[in-house]
mmCIF file of the N, C-alpha and C atoms, coordinates in Angstrom:
data_MODEL
# 
_entry.id   MODEL 
# 
loop_
_atom_site.group_PDB 
_atom_site.id 
_atom_site.type_symbol 
_atom_site.label_atom_id 
_atom_site.label_alt_id 
_atom_site.label_comp_id 
_atom_site.label_asym_id 
_atom_site.label_entity_id 
_atom_site.label_seq_id 
_atom_site.pdbx_PDB_ins_code 
_atom_site.Cartn_x 
_atom_site.Cartn_y 
_atom_site.Cartn_z 
_atom_site.occupancy 
_atom_site.B_iso_or_equiv 
_atom_site.pdbx_formal_charge 
_atom_site.auth_seq_id 
_atom_site.auth_comp_id 
_atom_site.auth_asym_id 
_atom_site.auth_atom_id 
_atom_site.pdbx_PDB_model_num 
ATOM 1   N N  . UNK A 1 1  ? -45.610 17.570 59.557 1.00 0.00 ? 1  UNK A N  1 
ATOM 2   C CA . UNK A 1 1  ? -45.420 18.922 59.094 1.00 0.00 ? 1  UNK A CA 1 
ATOM 3   C C  . UNK A 1 1  ? -44.465 19.653 60.035 1.00 0.00 ? 1  UNK A C  1 
ATOM 4   N N  . UNK A 1 2  ? -43.654 20.462 59.428 1.00 0.00 ? 2  UNK A N  1 
ATOM 5   C CA . UNK A 1 2  ? -42.713 21.254 60.196 1.00 0.00 ? 2  UNK A CA 1 
ATOM 6   C C  . UNK A 1 2  ? -43.438 22.477 60.763 1.00 0.00 ? 2  UNK A C  1 
ATOM 7   N N  . UNK A 1 3  ? -43.223 22.761 62.019 1.00 0.00 ? 3  UNK A N  1 
ATOM 8   C CA . UNK A 1 3  ? -43.885 23.870 62.701 1.00 0.00 ? 3  UNK A CA 1 
ATOM 9   C C  . UNK A 1 3  ? -43.415 25.212 62.132 1.00 0.00 ? 3  UNK A C  1 
ATOM 10  N N  . UNK A 1 4  ? -42.196 25.266 61.625 1.00 0.00 ? 4  UNK A N  1 
ATOM 11  C CA . UNK A 1 4  ? -41.628 26.523 61.164 1.00 0.00 ? 4  UNK A CA 1 
ATOM 12  C C  . UNK A 1 4  ? -41.941 26.848 59.698 1.00 0.00 ? 4  UNK A C  1 
ATOM 13  N N  . UNK A 1 5  ? -42.652 25.976 58.985 1.00 0.00 ? 5  UNK A N  1 
ATOM 14  C CA . UNK A 1 5  ? -42.941 26.217 57.572 1.00 0.00 ? 5  UNK A CA 1 
ATOM 15  C C  . UNK A 1 5  ? -43.655 27.547 57.317 1.00 0.00 ? 5  UNK A C  1 
ATOM 16  N N  . UNK A 1 6  ? -44.648 27.939 58.107 1.00 0.00 ? 6  UNK A N  1 
ATOM 17  C CA . UNK A 1 6  ? -45.281 29.236 57.865 1.00 0.00 ? 6  UNK A CA 1 
ATOM 18  C C  . UNK A 1 6  ? -44.321 30.409 58.034 1.00 0.00 ? 6  UNK A C  1 
ATOM 19  N N  . UNK A 1 7  ? -43.422 30.305 59.000 1.00 0.00 ? 7  UNK A N  1 
ATOM 20  C CA . UNK A 1 7  ? -42.438 31.364 59.223 1.00 0.00 ? 7  UNK A CA 1 
ATOM 21  C C  . UNK A 1 7  ? -41.474 31.435 58.040 1.00 0.00 ? 7  UNK A C  1 
ATOM 22  N N  . UNK A 1 8  ? -41.046 30.273 57.567 1.00 0.00 ? 8  UNK A N  1 
ATOM 23  C CA . UNK A 1 8  ? -40.139 30.227 56.425 1.00 0.00 ? 8  UNK A CA 1 
ATOM 24  C C  . UNK A 1 8  ? -40.817 30.822 55.193 1.00 0.00 ? 8  UNK A C  1 
ATOM 25  N N  . UNK A 1 9  ? -42.054 30.455 54.952 1.00 0.00 ? 9  UNK A N  1 
ATOM 26  C CA . UNK A 1 9  ? -42.786 30.987 53.808 1.00 0.00 ? 9  UNK A CA 1 
ATOM 27  C C  . UNK A 1 9  ? -42.940 32.496 53.908 1.00 0.00 ? 9  UNK A C  1 
ATOM 28  N N  . UNK A 1 10 ? -43.247 32.983 55.095 1.00 0.00 ? 10 UNK A N  1 
ATOM 29  C CA . UNK A 1 10 ? -43.390 34.425 55.292 1.00 0.00 ? 10 UNK A CA 1 
ATOM 30  C C  . UNK A 1 10 ? -42.070 35.143 55.014 1.00 0.00 ? 10 UNK A C  1 
ATOM 31  N N  . UNK A 1 11 ? -40.975 34.610 55.498 1.00 0.00 ? 11 UNK A N  1 
ATOM 32  C CA . UNK A 1 11 ? -39.661 35.227 55.305 1.00 0.00 ? 11 UNK A CA 1 
ATOM 33  C C  . UNK A 1 11 ? -39.254 35.211 53.828 1.00 0.00 ? 11 UNK A C  1 
ATOM 34  N N  . UNK A 1 12 ? -39.569 34.130 53.134 1.00 0.00 ? 12 UNK A N  1 
ATOM 35  C CA . UNK A 1 12 ? -39.258 34.063 51.700 1.00 0.00 ? 12 UNK A CA 1 
ATOM 36  C C  . UNK A 1 12 ? -40.057 35.103 50.932 1.00 0.00 ? 12 UNK A C  1 
ATOM 37  N N  . UNK A 1 13 ? -41.337 35.222 51.221 1.00 0.00 ? 13 UNK A N  1 
ATOM 38  C CA . UNK A 1 13 ? -42.170 36.211 50.543 1.00 0.00 ? 13 UNK A CA 1 
ATOM 39  C C  . UNK A 1 13 ? -41.704 37.629 50.856 1.00 0.00 ? 13 UNK A C  1 
ATOM 40  N N  . UNK A 1 14 ? -41.318 37.875 52.098 1.00 0.00 ? 14 UNK A N  1 
ATOM 41  C CA . UNK A 1 14 ? -40.813 39.193 52.475 1.00 0.00 ? 14 UNK A CA 1 
ATOM 42  C C  . UNK A 1 14 ? -39.497 39.491 51.749 1.00 0.00 ? 14 UNK A C  1 
ATOM 43  N N  . UNK A 1 15 ? -38.628 38.508 51.637 1.00 0.00 ? 15 UNK A N  1 
ATOM 44  C CA . UNK A 1 15 ? -37.363 38.678 50.928 1.00 0.00 ? 15 UNK A CA 1 
ATOM 45  C C  . UNK A 1 15 ? -37.607 38.974 49.449 1.00 0.00 ? 15 UNK A C  1 
ATOM 46  N N  . UNK A 1 16 ? -38.581 38.312 48.852 1.00 0.00 ? 16 UNK A N  1 
ATOM 47  C CA . UNK A 1 16 ? -38.923 38.579 47.452 1.00 0.00 ? 16 UNK A CA 1 
ATOM 48  C C  . UNK A 1 16 ? -39.442 40.001 47.279 1.00 0.00 ? 16 UNK A C  1 
ATOM 49  N N  . UNK A 1 17 ? -40.219 40.470 48.224 1.00 0.00 ? 17 UNK A N  1 
ATOM 50  C CA . UNK A 1 17 ? -40.726 41.842 48.168 1.00 0.00 ? 17 UNK A CA 1 
ATOM 51  C C  . UNK A 1 17 ? -39.573 42.840 48.259 1.00 0.00 ? 17 UNK A C  1 
ATOM 52  N N  . UNK A 1 18 ? -38.624 42.601 49.170 1.00 0.00 ? 18 UNK A N  1 
ATOM 53  C CA . UNK A 1 18 ? -37.467 43.479 49.299 1.00 0.00 ? 18 UNK A CA 1 
ATOM 54  C C  . UNK A 1 18 ? -36.619 43.476 48.029 1.00 0.00 ? 18 UNK A C  1 
ATOM 55  N N  . UNK A 1 19 ? -36.423 42.306 47.450 1.00 0.00 ? 19 UNK A N  1 
ATOM 56  C CA . UNK A 1 19 ? -35.645 42.195 46.224 1.00 0.00 ? 19 UNK A CA 1 
ATOM 57  C C  . UNK A 1 19 ? -36.327 42.923 45.073 1.00 0.00 ? 19 UNK A C  1 
ATOM 58  N N  . UNK A 1 20 ? -37.642 42.793 44.982 1.00 0.00 ? 20 UNK A N  1 
ATOM 59  C CA . UNK A 1 20 ? -38.406 43.486 43.949 1.00 0.00 ? 20 UNK A CA 1 
ATOM 60  C C  . UNK A 1 20 ? -38.257 44.996 44.094 1.00 0.00 ? 20 UNK A C  1 
ATOM 61  N N  . UNK A 1 21 ? -38.363 45.493 45.314 1.00 0.00 ? 21 UNK A N  1 
ATOM 62  C CA . UNK A 1 21 ? -38.201 46.930 45.551 1.00 0.00 ? 21 UNK A CA 1 
ATOM 63  C C  . UNK A 1 21 ? -36.793 47.390 45.195 1.00 0.00 ? 21 UNK A C  1 
ATOM 64  N N  . UNK A 1 22 ? -35.797 46.595 45.535 1.00 0.00 ? 22 UNK A N  1 
ATOM 65  C CA . UNK A 1 22 ? -34.412 46.963 45.234 1.00 0.00 ? 22 UNK A CA 1 
ATOM 66  C C  . UNK A 1 22 ? -34.176 47.024 43.730 1.00 0.00 ? 22 UNK A C  1 
ATOM 67  N N  . UNK A 1 23 ? -34.734 46.092 42.987 1.00 0.00 ? 23 UNK A N  1 
ATOM 68  C CA . UNK A 1 23 ? -34.574 46.089 41.536 1.00 0.00 ? 23 UNK A CA 1 
ATOM 69  C C  . UNK A 1 23 ? -35.281 47.295 40.920 1.00 0.00 ? 23 UNK A C  1 
ATOM 70  N N  . UNK A 1 24 ? -36.443 47.653 41.438 1.00 0.00 ? 24 UNK A N  1 
ATOM 71  C CA . UNK A 1 24 ? -37.151 48.837 40.939 1.00 0.00 ? 24 UNK A CA 1 
ATOM 72  C C  . UNK A 1 24 ? -36.342 50.105 41.178 1.00 0.00 ? 24 UNK A C  1 
ATOM 73  N N  . UNK A 1 25 ? -35.747 50.238 42.354 1.00 0.00 ? 25 UNK A N  1 
ATOM 74  C CA . UNK A 1 25 ? -34.938 51.416 42.663 1.00 0.00 ? 25 UNK A CA 1 
ATOM 75  C C  . UNK A 1 25 ? -33.693 51.446 41.773 1.00 0.00 ? 25 UNK A C  1 
ATOM 76  N N  . UNK A 1 26 ? -33.044 50.307 41.580 1.00 0.00 ? 26 UNK A N  1 
ATOM 77  C CA . UNK A 1 26 ? -31.883 50.230 40.701 1.00 0.00 ? 26 UNK A CA 1 
ATOM 78  C C  . UNK A 1 26 ? -32.251 50.667 39.290 1.00 0.00 ? 26 UNK A C  1 
ATOM 79  N N  . UNK A 1 27 ? -33.390 50.202 38.812 1.00 0.00 ? 27 UNK A N  1 
ATOM 80  C CA . UNK A 1 27 ? -33.832 50.551 37.462 1.00 0.00 ? 27 UNK A CA 1 
ATOM 81  C C  . UNK A 1 27 ? -34.062 52.055 37.338 1.00 0.00 ? 27 UNK A C  1 
ATOM 82  N N  . UNK A 1 28 ? -34.780 52.647 38.292 1.00 0.00 ? 28 UNK A N  1 
ATOM 83  C CA . UNK A 1 28 ? -35.127 54.060 38.165 1.00 0.00 ? 28 UNK A CA 1 
ATOM 84  C C  . UNK A 1 28 ? -33.938 54.985 38.415 1.00 0.00 ? 28 UNK A C  1 
ATOM 85  N N  . UNK A 1 29 ? -33.027 54.598 39.294 1.00 0.00 ? 29 UNK A N  1 
ATOM 86  C CA . UNK A 1 29 ? -31.928 55.494 39.656 1.00 0.00 ? 29 UNK A CA 1 
ATOM 87  C C  . UNK A 1 29 ? -30.659 55.259 38.832 1.00 0.00 ? 29 UNK A C  1 
ATOM 88  N N  . UNK A 1 30 ? -30.500 54.069 38.268 1.00 0.00 ? 30 UNK A N  1 
ATOM 89  C CA . UNK A 1 30 ? -29.239 53.752 37.589 1.00 0.00 ? 30 UNK A CA 1 
ATOM 90  C C  . UNK A 1 30 ? -29.381 53.396 36.109 1.00 0.00 ? 30 UNK A C  1 
ATOM 91  N N  . UNK A 1 31 ? -30.464 52.755 35.719 1.00 0.00 ? 31 UNK A N  1 
ATOM 92  C CA . UNK A 1 31 ? -30.549 52.218 34.367 1.00 0.00 ? 31 UNK A CA 1 
ATOM 93  C C  . UNK A 1 31 ? -31.312 53.131 33.421 1.00 0.00 ? 31 UNK A C  1 
ATOM 94  N N  . UNK A 1 32 ? -32.386 53.745 33.878 1.00 0.00 ? 32 UNK A N  1 
ATOM 95  C CA . UNK A 1 32 ? -33.203 54.601 33.023 1.00 0.00 ? 32 UNK A CA 1 
ATOM 96  C C  . UNK A 1 32 ? -32.375 55.804 32.589 1.00 0.00 ? 32 UNK A C  1 
ATOM 97  N N  . UNK A 1 33 ? -32.362 56.054 31.312 1.00 0.00 ? 33 UNK A N  1 
ATOM 98  C CA . UNK A 1 33 ? -31.654 57.209 30.787 1.00 0.00 ? 33 UNK A CA 1 
ATOM 99  C C  . UNK A 1 33 ? -30.250 56.919 30.294 1.00 0.00 ? 33 UNK A C  1 
ATOM 100 N N  . UNK A 1 34 ? -29.771 55.699 30.475 1.00 0.00 ? 34 UNK A N  1 
ATOM 101 C CA . UNK A 1 34 ? -28.434 55.361 29.988 1.00 0.00 ? 34 UNK A CA 1 
ATOM 102 C C  . UNK A 1 34 ? -28.493 55.233 28.468 1.00 0.00 ? 34 UNK A C  1 
ATOM 103 N N  . UNK A 1 35 ? -27.578 55.905 27.805 1.00 0.00 ? 35 UNK A N  1 
ATOM 104 C CA . UNK A 1 35 ? -27.479 55.788 26.357 1.00 0.00 ? 35 UNK A CA 1 
ATOM 105 C C  . UNK A 1 35 ? -26.032 55.477 25.993 1.00 0.00 ? 35 UNK A C  1 
ATOM 106 N N  . UNK A 1 36 ? -25.872 54.844 24.865 1.00 0.00 ? 36 UNK A N  1 
ATOM 107 C CA . UNK A 1 36 ? -24.534 54.491 24.402 1.00 0.00 ? 36 UNK A CA 1 
ATOM 108 C C  . UNK A 1 36 ? -23.917 55.676 23.668 1.00 0.00 ? 36 UNK A C  1 
ATOM 109 N N  . UNK A 1 37 ? -22.629 55.864 23.856 1.00 0.00 ? 37 UNK A N  1 
ATOM 110 C CA . UNK A 1 37 ? -21.872 56.866 23.123 1.00 0.00 ? 37 UNK A CA 1 
ATOM 111 C C  . UNK A 1 37 ? -21.350 56.172 21.864 1.00 0.00 ? 37 UNK A C  1 
ATOM 112 N N  . UNK A 1 38 ? -22.019 56.417 20.734 1.00 0.00 ? 38 UNK A N  1 
ATOM 113 C CA . UNK A 1 38 ? -21.708 55.695 19.499 1.00 0.00 ? 38 UNK A CA 1 
ATOM 114 C C  . UNK A 1 38 ? -20.276 55.941 19.050 1.00 0.00 ? 38 UNK A C  1 
ATOM 115 N N  . UNK A 1 39 ? -19.788 57.160 19.188 1.00 0.00 ? 39 UNK A N  1 
ATOM 116 C CA . UNK A 1 39 ? -18.417 57.471 18.763 1.00 0.00 ? 39 UNK A CA 1 
ATOM 117 C C  . UNK A 1 39 ? -17.402 56.696 19.593 1.00 0.00 ? 39 UNK A C  1 
ATOM 118 N N  . UNK A 1 40 ? -17.612 56.641 20.900 1.00 0.00 ? 40 UNK A N  1 
ATOM 119 C CA . UNK A 1 40 ? -16.703 55.912 21.783 1.00 0.00 ? 40 UNK A CA 1 
ATOM 120 C C  . UNK A 1 40 ? -16.770 54.407 21.498 1.00 0.00 ? 40 UNK A C  1 
ATOM 121 N N  . UNK A 1 41 ? -17.954 53.883 21.273 1.00 0.00 ? 41 UNK A N  1 
ATOM 122 C CA . UNK A 1 41 ? -18.107 52.454 20.963 1.00 0.00 ? 41 UNK A CA 1 
ATOM 123 C C  . UNK A 1 41 ? -17.381 52.111 19.663 1.00 0.00 ? 41 UNK A C  1 
ATOM 124 N N  . UNK A 1 42 ? -17.524 52.970 18.664 1.00 0.00 ? 42 UNK A N  1 
ATOM 125 C CA . UNK A 1 42 ? -16.863 52.735 17.385 1.00 0.00 ? 42 UNK A CA 1 
ATOM 126 C C  . UNK A 1 42 ? -15.340 52.767 17.553 1.00 0.00 ? 42 UNK A C  1 
ATOM 127 N N  . UNK A 1 43 ? -14.834 53.709 18.359 1.00 0.00 ? 43 UNK A N  1 
ATOM 128 C CA . UNK A 1 43 ? -13.394 53.805 18.603 1.00 0.00 ? 43 UNK A CA 1 
ATOM 129 C C  . UNK A 1 43 ? -12.872 52.532 19.286 1.00 0.00 ? 43 UNK A C  1 
ATOM 130 N N  . UNK A 1 44 ? -13.627 52.038 20.269 1.00 0.00 ? 44 UNK A N  1 
ATOM 131 C CA . UNK A 1 44 ? -13.217 50.794 20.939 1.00 0.00 ? 44 UNK A CA 1 
ATOM 132 C C  . UNK A 1 44 ? -13.274 49.604 19.988 1.00 0.00 ? 44 UNK A C  1 
ATOM 133 N N  . UNK A 1 45 ? -14.262 49.578 19.128 1.00 0.00 ? 45 UNK A N  1 
ATOM 134 C CA . UNK A 1 45 ? -14.377 48.489 18.158 1.00 0.00 ? 45 UNK A CA 1 
ATOM 135 C C  . UNK A 1 45 ? -13.185 48.486 17.199 1.00 0.00 ? 45 UNK A C  1 
ATOM 136 N N  . UNK A 1 46 ? -12.812 49.661 16.727 1.00 0.00 ? 46 UNK A N  1 
ATOM 137 C CA . UNK A 1 46 ? -11.676 49.754 15.807 1.00 0.00 ? 46 UNK A CA 1 
ATOM 138 C C  . UNK A 1 46 ? -10.371 49.348 16.480 1.00 0.00 ? 46 UNK A C  1 
ATOM 139 N N  . UNK A 1 47 ? -10.249 49.590 17.775 1.00 0.00 ? 47 UNK A N  1 
ATOM 140 C CA . UNK A 1 47 ? -9.011  49.274 18.492 1.00 0.00 ? 47 UNK A CA 1 
ATOM 141 C C  . UNK A 1 47 ? -8.993  47.837 19.015 1.00 0.00 ? 47 UNK A C  1 
ATOM 142 N N  . UNK A 1 48 ? -10.077 47.118 18.871 1.00 0.00 ? 48 UNK A N  1 
ATOM 143 C CA . UNK A 1 48 ? -10.178 45.777 19.431 1.00 0.00 ? 48 UNK A CA 1 
ATOM 144 C C  . UNK A 1 48 ? -9.422  44.767 18.568 1.00 0.00 ? 48 UNK A C  1 
ATOM 145 N N  . UNK A 1 49 ? -8.706  43.867 19.227 1.00 0.00 ? 49 UNK A N  1 
ATOM 146 C CA . UNK A 1 49 ? -8.026  42.813 18.495 1.00 0.00 ? 49 UNK A CA 1 
ATOM 147 C C  . UNK A 1 49 ? -8.973  41.669 18.143 1.00 0.00 ? 49 UNK A C  1 
ATOM 148 N N  . UNK A 1 50 ? -10.156 41.649 18.729 1.00 0.00 ? 50 UNK A N  1 
ATOM 149 C CA . UNK A 1 50 ? -11.114 40.581 18.441 1.00 0.00 ? 50 UNK A CA 1 
ATOM 150 C C  . UNK A 1 50 ? -11.666 40.693 17.020 1.00 0.00 ? 50 UNK A C  1 
ATOM 151 N N  . UNK A 1 51 ? -11.616 41.877 16.447 1.00 0.00 ? 51 UNK A N  1 
ATOM 152 C CA . UNK A 1 51 ? -12.136 42.079 15.096 1.00 0.00 ? 51 UNK A CA 1 
ATOM 153 C C  . UNK A 1 51 ? -11.256 41.361 14.079 1.00 0.00 ? 51 UNK A C  1 
ATOM 154 N N  . UNK A 1 52 ? -9.988  41.213 14.389 1.00 0.00 ? 52 UNK A N  1 
ATOM 155 C CA . UNK A 1 52 ? -9.065  40.544 13.469 1.00 0.00 ? 52 UNK A CA 1 
ATOM 156 C C  . UNK A 1 52 ? -9.499  39.135 13.248 1.00 0.00 ? 52 UNK A C  1 
# 
C-alpha cells in the first residue's frame, strides 16, 4: 500500500468540494435568470447561411 493514498484521497475529495461550490456560484450568479431574446434569435436565424 502506498503511504500517500489517504492524502491523495483527501485532496481529491477537497477538490471535488471546491468544484461543486464553484459550479453553484456560477449557476446562481451567471446562469439563473438568463432568457433568450426571441426577436434577436429570429433575426440571426434569418441571416444564417446554414438555413439554405
